[in-house]
């Protein structure tokens, strides 16, 4: 075994999920016994989902647990559980796992090219400052920054927050998806190319066949972290901000900022752009582009390739 690899195992961060097969089964059992009770209710919440989701993804990606083992255990549990609905939802997601990997196996180019070739025609001027701010969790949008910083430290965030991070990069910041796809992959403890590239392109809106979701980062924040508990955990600079300003701290007056021991623009950035204007501009461009002949031809090809029986 290469010496660097052995050394890297010795410094396995304690904030990561514990590794290995035994732990995979412990996570599976604790989900079935109790953690899964609030799975469906908490799935989109950045803080609560850490406990309520199965958290099986790293074990499946690293081969500690097979999809078949997880499926069989959940399927049996569903018959006798007090929370059948949430377990059923988790089973559905395991099926998605296989569905996405199948897509990637059919079109391995997903990693490098827009799966809908028509979207290669849409120019995205590169902005190094935007990309750096996004990568480092310094965009001035608290939930976006908290998610990125949490991901960098722990290797995991829930589905909705992954989708929001990609939406913010590709729609609000209007950067080509390839500018962020590897950065995020490097952070994921559960990196699985077969899910990652198709999901990333789906969120970036380059498939031409899926609904394009542009997540408003302020709305996501007030919907899923209303009291800013997750935000404050990952952005210590915002520790003293009252709930009424936690989603948009730049809206505090200078006096309010001083009372909270923070100066926006110095201790924490101003928002990197106006999310409402940027979101609308991106929506118009991406939806408008769906009228291109090549996008339409490619959409038909994608549907035929991936959905016919
Ligand atoms: C841009 C982006 C990139 C992603 N990259 C990865 C990746 O590299 N590896 C990865 O495992 N998942 C990826 N996902 C899917 C999803 O976010 C994770 O599978 C999930 O958050 C893992 O946590 P969990 O095991 O607690 O999931 P649960 O919600 O408990 O789901 C159980 C299992 O179902 C599967 N699953 C759940 N959601 C999805 C989904 N949307 N698509 C496909 N399979 C799913 C996973 O195997 C997961 O372990 C990505 C999602 C997005 C939006």
mmCIF file of C-alpha atoms and ligand atoms in Angstrom:
data_model
loop_
_atom_site.group_PDB
_atom_site.id
_atom_site.type_symbol
_atom_site.label_atom_id
_atom_site.label_comp_id
_atom_site.label_asym_id
_atom_site.label_seq_id
_atom_site.Cartn_x
_atom_site.Cartn_y
_atom_site.Cartn_z
ATOM 1 C CA UNK A 1 0.000 0.000 0.000
ATOM 2 C CA UNK A 2 1.555 3.427 -0.903
ATOM 3 C CA UNK A 3 2.947 5.224 2.161
ATOM 4 C CA UNK A 4 1.005 8.466 1.383
ATOM 5 C CA UNK A 5 -2.240 6.493 1.426
ATOM 6 C CA UNK A 6 -1.465 4.933 4.821
ATOM 7 C CA UNK A 7 -0.568 8.364 6.176
ATOM 8 C CA UNK A 8 -3.764 9.862 4.815
ATOM 9 C CA UNK A 9 -5.767 7.179 6.662
ATOM 10 C CA UNK A 10 -3.979 8.071 9.884
ATOM 11 C CA UNK A 11 -5.182 11.652 9.594
ATOM 12 C CA UNK A 12 -8.774 10.753 8.713
ATOM 13 C CA UNK A 13 -10.655 13.784 10.088
ATOM 14 C CA UNK A 14 -12.774 13.064 13.141
ATOM 15 C CA UNK A 15 -15.550 15.291 11.758
ATOM 16 C CA UNK A 16 -16.038 12.901 8.815
ATOM 17 C CA UNK A 17 -18.491 10.039 9.199
ATOM 18 C CA UNK A 18 -16.667 7.076 10.705
ATOM 19 C CA UNK A 19 -15.424 4.789 7.944
ATOM 20 C CA UNK A 20 -15.827 1.080 7.249
ATOM 21 C CA UNK A 21 -18.335 -1.727 6.977
ATOM 22 C CA UNK A 22 -19.225 -1.951 10.691
ATOM 23 C CA UNK A 23 -20.159 1.704 10.729
ATOM 24 C CA UNK A 24 -22.145 1.322 7.516
ATOM 25 C CA UNK A 25 -24.369 -1.230 9.235
ATOM 26 C CA UNK A 26 -24.595 0.893 12.389
ATOM 27 C CA UNK A 27 -25.885 3.833 10.320
ATOM 28 C CA UNK A 28 -28.343 1.579 8.495
ATOM 29 C CA UNK A 29 -29.649 0.118 11.763
ATOM 30 C CA UNK A 30 -29.960 3.438 13.576
ATOM 31 C CA UNK A 31 -31.873 4.893 10.605
ATOM 32 C CA UNK A 32 -34.312 1.990 10.678
ATOM 33 C CA UNK A 33 -34.651 2.008 14.460
ATOM 34 C CA UNK A 34 -35.102 5.703 15.080
ATOM 35 C CA UNK A 35 -33.242 8.301 12.976
ATOM 36 C CA UNK A 36 -35.438 7.809 9.926
ATOM 37 C CA UNK A 37 -38.603 8.905 11.717
ATOM 38 C CA UNK A 38 -38.243 12.487 10.442
ATOM 39 C CA UNK A 39 -36.524 11.637 7.151
ATOM 40 C CA UNK A 40 -39.155 13.144 4.856
ATOM 41 C CA UNK A 41 -39.833 16.138 7.100
ATOM 42 C CA UNK A 42 -36.178 17.116 7.469
ATOM 43 C CA UNK A 43 -34.705 16.051 4.143
ATOM 44 C CA UNK A 44 -34.288 19.621 2.858
ATOM 45 C CA UNK A 45 -33.098 21.150 6.136
ATOM 46 C CA UNK A 46 -29.327 21.611 6.265
ATOM 47 C CA UNK A 47 -29.006 21.013 10.022
ATOM 48 C CA UNK A 48 -31.728 18.456 10.803
ATOM 49 C CA UNK A 49 -31.038 16.311 7.706
ATOM 50 C CA UNK A 50 -27.641 15.435 9.127
ATOM 51 C CA UNK A 51 -29.410 13.222 11.623
ATOM 52 C CA UNK A 52 -32.569 12.230 9.745
ATOM 53 C CA UNK A 53 -31.145 11.220 6.354
ATOM 54 C CA UNK A 54 -29.777 7.702 6.044
ATOM 55 C CA UNK A 55 -26.190 9.007 5.624
ATOM 56 C CA UNK A 56 -25.464 5.796 3.721
ATOM 57 C CA UNK A 57 -23.967 7.535 0.683
ATOM 58 C CA UNK A 58 -20.251 7.380 1.662
ATOM 59 C CA UNK A 59 -20.553 3.706 2.551
ATOM 60 C CA UNK A 60 -22.229 2.905 -0.743
ATOM 61 C CA UNK A 61 -19.700 4.960 -2.714
ATOM 62 C CA UNK A 62 -16.708 3.341 -0.998
ATOM 63 C CA UNK A 63 -18.138 -0.177 -1.275
ATOM 64 C CA UNK A 64 -18.714 -0.742 2.457
ATOM 65 C CA UNK A 65 -22.379 -1.386 1.777
ATOM 66 C CA UNK A 66 -24.107 -2.413 -1.436
ATOM 67 C CA UNK A 67 -27.323 -0.860 -2.709
ATOM 68 C CA UNK A 68 -28.776 -4.368 -2.558
ATOM 69 C CA UNK A 69 -27.940 -4.749 1.156
ATOM 70 C CA UNK A 70 -29.420 -1.335 1.940
ATOM 71 C CA UNK A 71 -32.510 -2.034 -0.165
ATOM 72 C CA UNK A 72 -33.184 -5.404 1.434
ATOM 73 C CA UNK A 73 -32.801 -4.079 4.985
ATOM 74 C CA UNK A 74 -35.068 -1.079 4.318
ATOM 75 C CA UNK A 75 -37.606 -3.221 2.516
ATOM 76 C CA UNK A 76 -37.865 -5.645 5.445
ATOM 77 C CA UNK A 77 -37.985 -2.770 7.954
ATOM 78 C CA UNK A 78 -40.798 -1.098 6.052
ATOM 79 C CA UNK A 79 -43.108 -4.070 6.771
ATOM 80 C CA UNK A 80 -42.952 -3.649 10.555
ATOM 81 C CA UNK A 81 -41.844 -0.033 11.070
ATOM 82 C CA UNK A 82 -43.821 2.686 12.843
ATOM 83 C CA UNK A 83 -42.645 5.084 10.142
ATOM 84 C CA UNK A 84 -43.270 3.241 6.882
ATOM 85 C CA UNK A 85 -43.623 6.419 4.758
ATOM 86 C CA UNK A 86 -40.146 7.810 5.396
ATOM 87 C CA UNK A 87 -38.566 4.386 4.826
ATOM 88 C CA UNK A 88 -40.435 4.079 1.543
ATOM 89 C CA UNK A 89 -39.047 7.482 0.496
ATOM 90 C CA UNK A 90 -35.509 6.358 1.276
ATOM 91 C CA UNK A 91 -36.044 3.232 -0.849
ATOM 92 C CA UNK A 92 -37.176 5.446 -3.738
ATOM 93 C CA UNK A 93 -33.919 7.365 -3.501
ATOM 94 C CA UNK A 94 -31.882 4.190 -3.621
ATOM 95 C CA UNK A 95 -33.601 3.508 -6.931
ATOM 96 C CA UNK A 96 -32.531 6.980 -8.117
ATOM 97 C CA UNK A 97 -28.969 5.999 -7.263
ATOM 98 C CA UNK A 98 -29.117 3.199 -9.818
ATOM 99 C CA UNK A 99 -31.026 5.333 -12.315
ATOM 100 C CA UNK A 100 -28.333 8.044 -12.338
ATOM 101 C CA UNK A 101 -25.463 5.588 -12.555
ATOM 102 C CA UNK A 102 -27.179 3.953 -15.505
ATOM 103 C CA UNK A 103 -27.399 7.325 -17.265
ATOM 104 C CA UNK A 104 -23.690 7.884 -16.737
ATOM 105 C CA UNK A 105 -22.818 4.422 -18.013
ATOM 106 C CA UNK A 106 -24.758 5.109 -21.180
ATOM 107 C CA UNK A 107 -23.153 8.560 -21.681
ATOM 108 C CA UNK A 108 -19.719 8.760 -20.008
ATOM 109 C CA UNK A 109 -19.221 12.155 -21.653
ATOM 110 C CA UNK A 110 -21.373 13.639 -18.891
ATOM 111 C CA UNK A 111 -18.160 14.554 -17.074
ATOM 112 C CA UNK A 112 -16.809 16.792 -19.836
ATOM 113 C CA UNK A 113 -19.550 17.979 -22.178
ATOM 114 C CA UNK A 114 -23.064 19.341 -21.851
ATOM 115 C CA UNK A 115 -25.224 16.280 -22.250
ATOM 116 C CA UNK A 116 -27.457 18.407 -24.451
ATOM 117 C CA UNK A 117 -24.966 19.642 -27.067
ATOM 118 C CA UNK A 118 -27.189 22.663 -27.694
ATOM 119 C CA UNK A 119 -26.088 24.114 -24.353
ATOM 120 C CA UNK A 120 -22.469 24.293 -25.537
ATOM 121 C CA UNK A 121 -23.653 27.250 -27.633
ATOM 122 C CA UNK A 122 -24.547 29.309 -24.564
ATOM 123 C CA UNK A 123 -21.535 31.449 -23.560
ATOM 124 C CA UNK A 124 -20.656 31.870 -19.873
ATOM 125 C CA UNK A 125 -17.980 34.550 -19.389
ATOM 126 C CA UNK A 126 -15.570 33.311 -16.748
ATOM 127 C CA UNK A 127 -15.349 35.403 -13.582
ATOM 128 C CA UNK A 128 -12.438 34.262 -11.387
ATOM 129 C CA UNK A 129 -13.570 36.371 -8.432
ATOM 130 C CA UNK A 130 -17.050 34.833 -8.453
ATOM 131 C CA UNK A 131 -15.622 31.311 -8.636
ATOM 132 C CA UNK A 132 -13.143 31.934 -5.790
ATOM 133 C CA UNK A 133 -15.813 33.456 -3.544
ATOM 134 C CA UNK A 134 -18.117 30.492 -4.206
ATOM 135 C CA UNK A 135 -15.375 27.915 -3.627
ATOM 136 C CA UNK A 136 -14.354 29.519 -0.326
ATOM 137 C CA UNK A 137 -17.855 30.227 1.005
ATOM 138 C CA UNK A 138 -17.460 33.998 0.855
ATOM 139 C CA UNK A 139 -20.277 35.134 -1.417
ATOM 140 C CA UNK A 140 -22.097 37.232 1.179
ATOM 141 C CA UNK A 141 -25.131 34.893 1.041
ATOM 142 C CA UNK A 142 -25.074 33.250 4.476
ATOM 143 C CA UNK A 143 -26.728 29.933 3.614
ATOM 144 C CA UNK A 144 -24.632 29.456 0.457
ATOM 145 C CA UNK A 145 -21.448 30.195 2.412
ATOM 146 C CA UNK A 146 -22.434 28.020 5.378
ATOM 147 C CA UNK A 147 -23.157 25.080 3.045
ATOM 148 C CA UNK A 148 -19.834 25.388 1.254
ATOM 149 C CA UNK A 149 -17.846 25.724 4.485
ATOM 150 C CA UNK A 150 -19.707 22.807 6.050
ATOM 151 C CA UNK A 151 -19.082 20.690 2.952
ATOM 152 C CA UNK A 152 -15.374 21.513 2.926
ATOM 153 C CA UNK A 153 -15.037 20.538 6.600
ATOM 154 C CA UNK A 154 -17.327 17.516 6.887
ATOM 155 C CA UNK A 155 -17.601 16.157 3.311
ATOM 156 C CA UNK A 156 -21.413 16.033 3.383
ATOM 157 C CA UNK A 157 -24.445 18.242 2.908
ATOM 158 C CA UNK A 158 -27.986 17.238 2.024
ATOM 159 C CA UNK A 159 -29.447 17.075 -1.475
ATOM 160 C CA UNK A 160 -31.321 20.394 -1.441
ATOM 161 C CA UNK A 161 -28.287 22.336 -0.321
ATOM 162 C CA UNK A 162 -26.101 20.657 -2.954
ATOM 163 C CA UNK A 163 -28.657 21.695 -5.537
ATOM 164 C CA UNK A 164 -28.719 25.254 -4.196
ATOM 165 C CA UNK A 165 -24.907 25.542 -4.327
ATOM 166 C CA UNK A 166 -24.864 24.448 -7.966
ATOM 167 C CA UNK A 167 -27.807 26.661 -8.840
ATOM 168 C CA UNK A 168 -26.025 29.625 -7.297
ATOM 169 C CA UNK A 169 -22.820 28.991 -9.261
ATOM 170 C CA UNK A 170 -24.437 28.230 -12.598
ATOM 171 C CA UNK A 171 -27.446 30.566 -12.521
ATOM 172 C CA UNK A 172 -26.845 33.517 -10.207
ATOM 173 C CA UNK A 173 -23.091 33.737 -10.804
ATOM 174 C CA UNK A 174 -23.705 32.498 -14.347
ATOM 175 C CA UNK A 175 -20.558 30.381 -14.535
ATOM 176 C CA UNK A 176 -20.062 27.344 -16.729
ATOM 177 C CA UNK A 177 -20.813 24.167 -14.720
ATOM 178 C CA UNK A 178 -17.325 22.849 -15.457
ATOM 179 C CA UNK A 179 -15.916 25.664 -13.291
ATOM 180 C CA UNK A 180 -17.334 24.051 -10.166
ATOM 181 C CA UNK A 181 -17.942 20.389 -10.853
ATOM 182 C CA UNK A 182 -14.521 19.145 -9.735
ATOM 183 C CA UNK A 183 -14.235 21.454 -6.734
ATOM 184 C CA UNK A 184 -17.415 20.021 -5.256
ATOM 185 C CA UNK A 185 -16.501 16.438 -6.214
ATOM 186 C CA UNK A 186 -13.246 16.803 -4.292
ATOM 187 C CA UNK A 187 -15.142 17.784 -1.146
ATOM 188 C CA UNK A 188 -17.726 14.981 -1.218
ATOM 189 C CA UNK A 189 -16.972 12.045 1.047
ATOM 190 C CA UNK A 190 -19.583 10.203 -1.016
ATOM 191 C CA UNK A 191 -18.265 11.212 -4.439
ATOM 192 C CA UNK A 192 -19.897 8.942 -6.991
ATOM 193 C CA UNK A 193 -19.281 10.018 -10.610
ATOM 194 C CA UNK A 194 -22.411 8.213 -11.808
ATOM 195 C CA UNK A 195 -24.601 10.447 -9.646
ATOM 196 C CA UNK A 196 -22.450 13.543 -9.497
ATOM 197 C CA UNK A 197 -22.142 14.515 -13.160
ATOM 198 C CA UNK A 198 -25.753 13.843 -14.201
ATOM 199 C CA UNK A 199 -27.028 15.623 -11.063
ATOM 200 C CA UNK A 200 -24.674 18.556 -11.562
ATOM 201 C CA UNK A 201 -25.788 19.033 -15.160
ATOM 202 C CA UNK A 202 -29.420 18.653 -14.167
ATOM 203 C CA UNK A 203 -29.061 21.453 -11.597
ATOM 204 C CA UNK A 204 -27.032 23.549 -14.063
ATOM 205 C CA UNK A 205 -29.887 23.298 -16.569
ATOM 206 C CA UNK A 206 -27.850 21.776 -19.416
ATOM 207 C CA UNK A 207 -30.000 18.723 -20.076
ATOM 208 C CA UNK A 208 -32.833 20.509 -21.881
ATOM 209 C CA UNK A 209 -35.295 17.928 -20.551
ATOM 210 C CA UNK A 210 -35.568 18.736 -16.835
ATOM 211 C CA UNK A 211 -37.332 21.637 -15.173
ATOM 212 C CA UNK A 212 -34.739 24.304 -14.421
ATOM 213 C CA UNK A 213 -34.771 25.091 -10.708
ATOM 214 C CA UNK A 214 -33.199 28.371 -9.690
ATOM 215 C CA UNK A 215 -33.139 28.400 -5.898
ATOM 216 C CA UNK A 216 -33.371 31.834 -4.324
ATOM 217 C CA UNK A 217 -30.637 31.621 -1.654
ATOM 218 C CA UNK A 218 -32.393 34.027 0.726
ATOM 219 C CA UNK A 219 -35.718 32.186 0.491
ATOM 220 C CA UNK A 220 -34.004 28.815 0.972
ATOM 221 C CA UNK A 221 -32.348 30.269 4.027
ATOM 222 C CA UNK A 222 -35.522 31.547 5.672
ATOM 223 C CA UNK A 223 -37.450 28.387 4.693
ATOM 224 C CA UNK A 224 -34.919 25.783 5.824
ATOM 225 C CA UNK A 225 -32.782 27.483 8.467
ATOM 226 C CA UNK A 226 -35.222 30.103 9.821
ATOM 227 C CA UNK A 227 -33.329 30.777 13.018
ATOM 228 C CA UNK A 228 -29.934 30.633 11.361
ATOM 229 C CA UNK A 229 -28.748 27.762 13.549
ATOM 230 C CA UNK A 230 -26.869 26.091 10.702
ATOM 231 C CA UNK A 231 -25.578 29.430 9.427
ATOM 232 C CA UNK A 232 -24.188 30.432 12.812
ATOM 233 C CA UNK A 233 -22.543 27.054 13.243
ATOM 234 C CA UNK A 234 -20.560 27.448 10.023
ATOM 235 C CA UNK A 235 -20.079 31.205 9.863
ATOM 236 C CA UNK A 236 -18.835 32.237 13.288
ATOM 237 C CA UNK A 237 -18.568 35.856 12.072
ATOM 238 C CA UNK A 238 -22.399 35.950 12.109
ATOM 239 C CA UNK A 239 -22.712 34.546 15.618
ATOM 240 C CA UNK A 240 -24.258 37.670 17.157
ATOM 241 C CA UNK A 241 -26.639 38.610 14.343
ATOM 242 C CA UNK A 242 -30.315 38.606 15.389
ATOM 243 C CA UNK A 243 -32.669 36.211 13.571
ATOM 244 C CA UNK A 244 -34.376 39.089 11.801
ATOM 245 C CA UNK A 245 -31.139 39.848 9.862
ATOM 246 C CA UNK A 246 -29.423 36.456 9.729
ATOM 247 C CA UNK A 247 -30.456 35.791 6.108
ATOM 248 C CA UNK A 248 -29.428 39.253 4.898
ATOM 249 C CA UNK A 249 -26.946 40.715 7.396
ATOM 250 C CA UNK A 250 -25.980 43.530 5.014
ATOM 251 C CA UNK A 251 -29.417 45.071 5.614
ATOM 252 C CA UNK A 252 -28.393 46.078 9.139
ATOM 253 C CA UNK A 253 -27.550 49.723 9.669
ATOM 254 C CA UNK A 254 -23.960 50.545 10.602
ATOM 255 C CA UNK A 255 -25.033 51.123 14.196
ATOM 256 C CA UNK A 256 -26.787 47.726 14.327
ATOM 257 C CA UNK A 257 -23.676 46.099 12.879
ATOM 258 C CA UNK A 258 -21.487 47.704 15.544
ATOM 259 C CA UNK A 259 -23.846 46.500 18.258
ATOM 260 C CA UNK A 260 -23.448 42.950 16.870
ATOM 261 C CA UNK A 261 -19.688 43.316 16.752
ATOM 262 C CA UNK A 262 -19.448 42.947 12.987
ATOM 263 C CA UNK A 263 -18.808 45.212 10.021
ATOM 264 C CA UNK A 264 -20.236 43.978 6.746
ATOM 265 C CA UNK A 265 -17.672 44.414 3.994
ATOM 266 C CA UNK A 266 -14.845 43.862 6.482
ATOM 267 C CA UNK A 267 -15.685 40.879 8.716
ATOM 268 C CA UNK A 268 -18.181 39.280 6.322
ATOM 269 C CA UNK A 269 -18.703 40.191 2.633
ATOM 270 C CA UNK A 270 -21.527 42.187 1.098
ATOM 271 C CA UNK A 271 -23.636 40.010 -1.248
ATOM 272 C CA UNK A 272 -21.579 39.410 -4.362
ATOM 273 C CA UNK A 273 -24.559 40.386 -6.551
ATOM 274 C CA UNK A 274 -28.293 41.058 -6.499
ATOM 275 C CA UNK A 275 -29.758 37.539 -6.435
ATOM 276 C CA UNK A 276 -33.202 38.585 -7.676
ATOM 277 C CA UNK A 277 -31.874 40.370 -10.764
ATOM 278 C CA UNK A 278 -29.249 37.697 -11.476
ATOM 279 C CA UNK A 279 -31.755 34.861 -11.013
ATOM 280 C CA UNK A 280 -34.200 36.429 -13.460
ATOM 281 C CA UNK A 281 -31.503 37.110 -16.070
ATOM 282 C CA UNK A 282 -30.313 33.485 -15.865
ATOM 283 C CA UNK A 283 -33.859 32.133 -16.067
ATOM 284 C CA UNK A 284 -34.559 34.163 -19.229
ATOM 285 C CA UNK A 285 -31.327 33.064 -20.904
ATOM 286 C CA UNK A 286 -31.586 29.373 -20.097
ATOM 287 C CA UNK A 287 -35.305 28.993 -20.829
ATOM 288 C CA UNK A 288 -34.945 31.157 -23.938
ATOM 289 C CA UNK A 289 -32.182 28.892 -25.172
ATOM 290 C CA UNK A 290 -34.553 25.928 -25.113
ATOM 291 C CA UNK A 291 -35.987 27.262 -28.380
ATOM 292 C CA UNK A 292 -32.682 26.552 -30.234
ATOM 293 C CA UNK A 293 -33.075 23.807 -32.830
ATOM 294 C CA UNK A 294 -30.034 21.878 -31.595
ATOM 295 C CA UNK A 295 -31.353 21.949 -28.000
ATOM 296 C CA UNK A 296 -34.683 20.538 -29.204
ATOM 297 C CA UNK A 297 -33.016 17.818 -31.289
ATOM 298 C CA UNK A 298 -30.766 16.852 -28.412
ATOM 299 C CA UNK A 299 -33.671 16.831 -25.948
ATOM 300 C CA UNK A 300 -35.485 14.342 -28.166
ATOM 301 C CA UNK A 301 -32.343 12.210 -28.403
ATOM 302 C CA UNK A 302 -31.836 12.266 -24.604
ATOM 303 C CA UNK A 303 -35.422 11.280 -23.905
ATOM 304 C CA UNK A 304 -35.205 8.454 -26.429
ATOM 305 C CA UNK A 305 -31.866 7.176 -25.082
ATOM 306 C CA UNK A 306 -32.655 7.351 -21.380
ATOM 307 C CA UNK A 307 -36.378 6.774 -21.036
ATOM 308 C CA UNK A 308 -37.464 4.245 -23.662
ATOM 309 C CA UNK A 309 -38.255 0.767 -22.303
HETATM 310 C C1 LIG B 1 -25.002 18.391 -7.585
HETATM 311 C C2 LIG B 1 -25.231 17.101 -6.842
HETATM 312 C C3 LIG B 1 -24.214 16.187 -6.755
HETATM 313 C C4 LIG B 1 -24.402 14.973 -6.085
HETATM 314 N N1 LIG B 1 -23.349 14.113 -6.002
HETATM 315 C C5 LIG B 1 -23.505 12.946 -5.351
HETATM 316 C C6 LIG B 1 -22.405 12.040 -5.240
HETATM 317 O O1 LIG B 1 -21.292 12.312 -5.709
HETATM 318 N N2 LIG B 1 -22.618 10.876 -4.554
HETATM 319 C C7 LIG B 1 -23.841 10.548 -4.018
HETATM 320 O O2 LIG B 1 -23.975 9.477 -3.403
HETATM 321 N N3 LIG B 1 -24.897 11.381 -4.152
HETATM 322 C C8 LIG B 1 -24.774 12.568 -4.778
HETATM 323 N N4 LIG B 1 -25.841 13.423 -4.884
HETATM 324 C C9 LIG B 1 -27.198 12.968 -4.472
HETATM 325 C C10 LIG B 1 -27.620 13.229 -3.017
HETATM 326 O O3 LIG B 1 -27.418 14.557 -2.655
HETATM 327 C C11 LIG B 1 -26.892 12.301 -2.040
HETATM 328 O O4 LIG B 1 -27.006 10.967 -2.469
HETATM 329 C C12 LIG B 1 -27.487 12.351 -0.635
HETATM 330 O O5 LIG B 1 -27.499 13.670 -0.164
HETATM 331 C C13 LIG B 1 -26.632 11.460 0.262
HETATM 332 O O6 LIG B 1 -27.065 11.488 1.594
HETATM 333 P P1 LIG B 1 -27.844 10.234 2.214
HETATM 334 O O7 LIG B 1 -27.092 8.985 2.018
HETATM 335 O O8 LIG B 1 -28.196 10.581 3.613
HETATM 336 O O9 LIG B 1 -29.130 10.213 1.291
HETATM 337 P P2 LIG B 1 -30.624 9.719 1.522
HETATM 338 O O10 LIG B 1 -31.533 10.841 1.228
HETATM 339 O O11 LIG B 1 -30.764 9.064 2.829
HETATM 340 O O12 LIG B 1 -30.832 8.662 0.351
HETATM 341 C C14 LIG B 1 -30.424 7.274 0.445
HETATM 342 C C15 LIG B 1 -29.513 6.947 -0.731
HETATM 343 O O13 LIG B 1 -30.228 7.158 -1.965
HETATM 344 C C16 LIG B 1 -29.340 7.672 -2.968
HETATM 345 N N5 LIG B 1 -29.761 9.022 -3.348
HETATM 346 C C17 LIG B 1 -30.344 9.958 -2.547
HETATM 347 N N6 LIG B 1 -30.633 11.065 -3.255
HETATM 348 C C18 LIG B 1 -30.242 10.816 -4.502
HETATM 349 C C19 LIG B 1 -30.289 11.569 -5.713
HETATM 350 N N7 LIG B 1 -30.829 12.797 -5.774
HETATM 351 N N8 LIG B 1 -29.788 11.028 -6.834
HETATM 352 C C20 LIG B 1 -29.248 9.788 -6.820
HETATM 353 N N9 LIG B 1 -29.187 9.021 -5.720
HETATM 354 C C21 LIG B 1 -29.678 9.533 -4.583
HETATM 355 C C22 LIG B 1 -27.948 7.682 -2.331
HETATM 356 O O14 LIG B 1 -27.302 6.483 -2.621
HETATM 357 C C23 LIG B 1 -28.269 7.792 -0.846
HETATM 358 O O15 LIG B 1 -27.213 7.288 -0.047
HETATM 359 C C24 LIG B 1 -25.673 14.665 -5.524
HETATM 360 C C25 LIG B 1 -26.693 15.599 -5.618
HETATM 361 C C26 LIG B 1 -26.486 16.813 -6.256
HETATM 362 C C27 LIG B 1 -27.598 17.816 -6.334
#
